[in-house]
């Protein structure tokens, strides 16, 4: 079976050369079939773009791919035992940013330092971009 | 501090404060918020704001909250051991359990609500007490109350702590300020409800121990072991040597791995799977968002093992099921936690499973049935 190809519009030039470079590398290095049913941390996403670790360009490239519906972003919550115990959607995290606190999924108490507890992960959306 | 003494609420809120305190002390917030929405209550940002925005309550909401407490006592966040029964004569067990009910006891009077820590400290409890007995066409429930010491972990305000420590040791204060997070661990007494549930048709009795989600707060393995032992001891007062034939749940793990596997829209998701490969290497896969069985890494690993003559040996699994009654409820989690040692033993024997995030007894029975149906 022939592998599927990406159909994602290029980001605007104003996004900057670094972001464009990340985007091109992402298309060159990856095929949709290889990314399905996997979850990628920010570090792993940077590697998909050919970078050793995440920087502003990979972050902005990730934002662009999420805005285009290529990836879904979700967050894992690190609980007080140091374990990832719950997932949060991007919408829930946006709401928490607006309010200035996240509700602890176990106790129901408000956490103001929630940003250090949430870790973004990316999962490929099916399959309108291919 | 109990929620119901924190603020003077309007009288209509005071009427349900016992229910709210019970749900707050027993349910994880995400489950509780889904429950509150389902009974028609507005949910705010956390417990405090939710209670503050309660509207005028009607009789139906009060009854729904009361039902939720009764249901959660039976099925919420439990460590479960199952026993095959020697005989199907249950009426004498019910009669004897009823004889043990002490209607003057504070624990019996407080059922189906949870007492706060201050109230629990006033009660002398040496062993679990029978507080409620119920029978329907399918099951017999014997409800036992006690208290358990749990560890509650809380993030501390670093600045306040550093200021307090700074008066004694500047170095310690600096260490606190430079740390990522400071967590305090507090021992708290919680009102626990443990259950003996006799399934008439299956001739199985389950001992269900309250573990309070076992994340925060938490109980350690020996404490759960001790709780199971004390329930068995108490039951021996009613019928000696009745709960002796404990069921080995290990054979169900392999069957659960293939649950709904042939269906495109899988209702149940496998979120954790641990197994021993034929080369003797242990693998543990975990996926909170999705199903490990769909992960290419998992499929590739299993495909590689297919080429070998020896099959993989599973020892650990967690499956999440959607609630049948409450669609908006987070997934009910069923876990059979084994260890590598279990997988390597000649006759693997696993006596315990945990069920968390379950709100209704009917869902609990449906989920545990998935295990019992896969034991052969």
Coordinates of C-alpha atoms in Angstrom, one line a residue, chain B residues 16 20 67 76 87 91 98 240 244 249 275 316 345 359 365-366 375:
Chain B
X16 CA -27.2 18.6 52.0
X20 CA -21.4 17.0 50.2
X67 CA -28.4 7.9 46.6
X76 CA -16.4 3.6 45.0
X87 CA -22.9 -23.2 50.1
X91 CA -30.5 -16.3 55.0
X98 CA -28.4 -8.1 61.5
X240 CA -16.3 -19.4 60.4
X244 CA -11.5 -19.3 52.6
X249 CA -7.7 -13.7 39.2
X275 CA 4.3 -8.6 30.4
X316 CA -0.2 -6.4 35.0
X345 CA 6.4 -18.0 39.2
X359 CA -20.2 5.6 40.9
X365 CA -20.9 -5.6 38.9
X366 CA -20.6 -5.2 35.1
X375 CA -11.2 -17.0 34.6

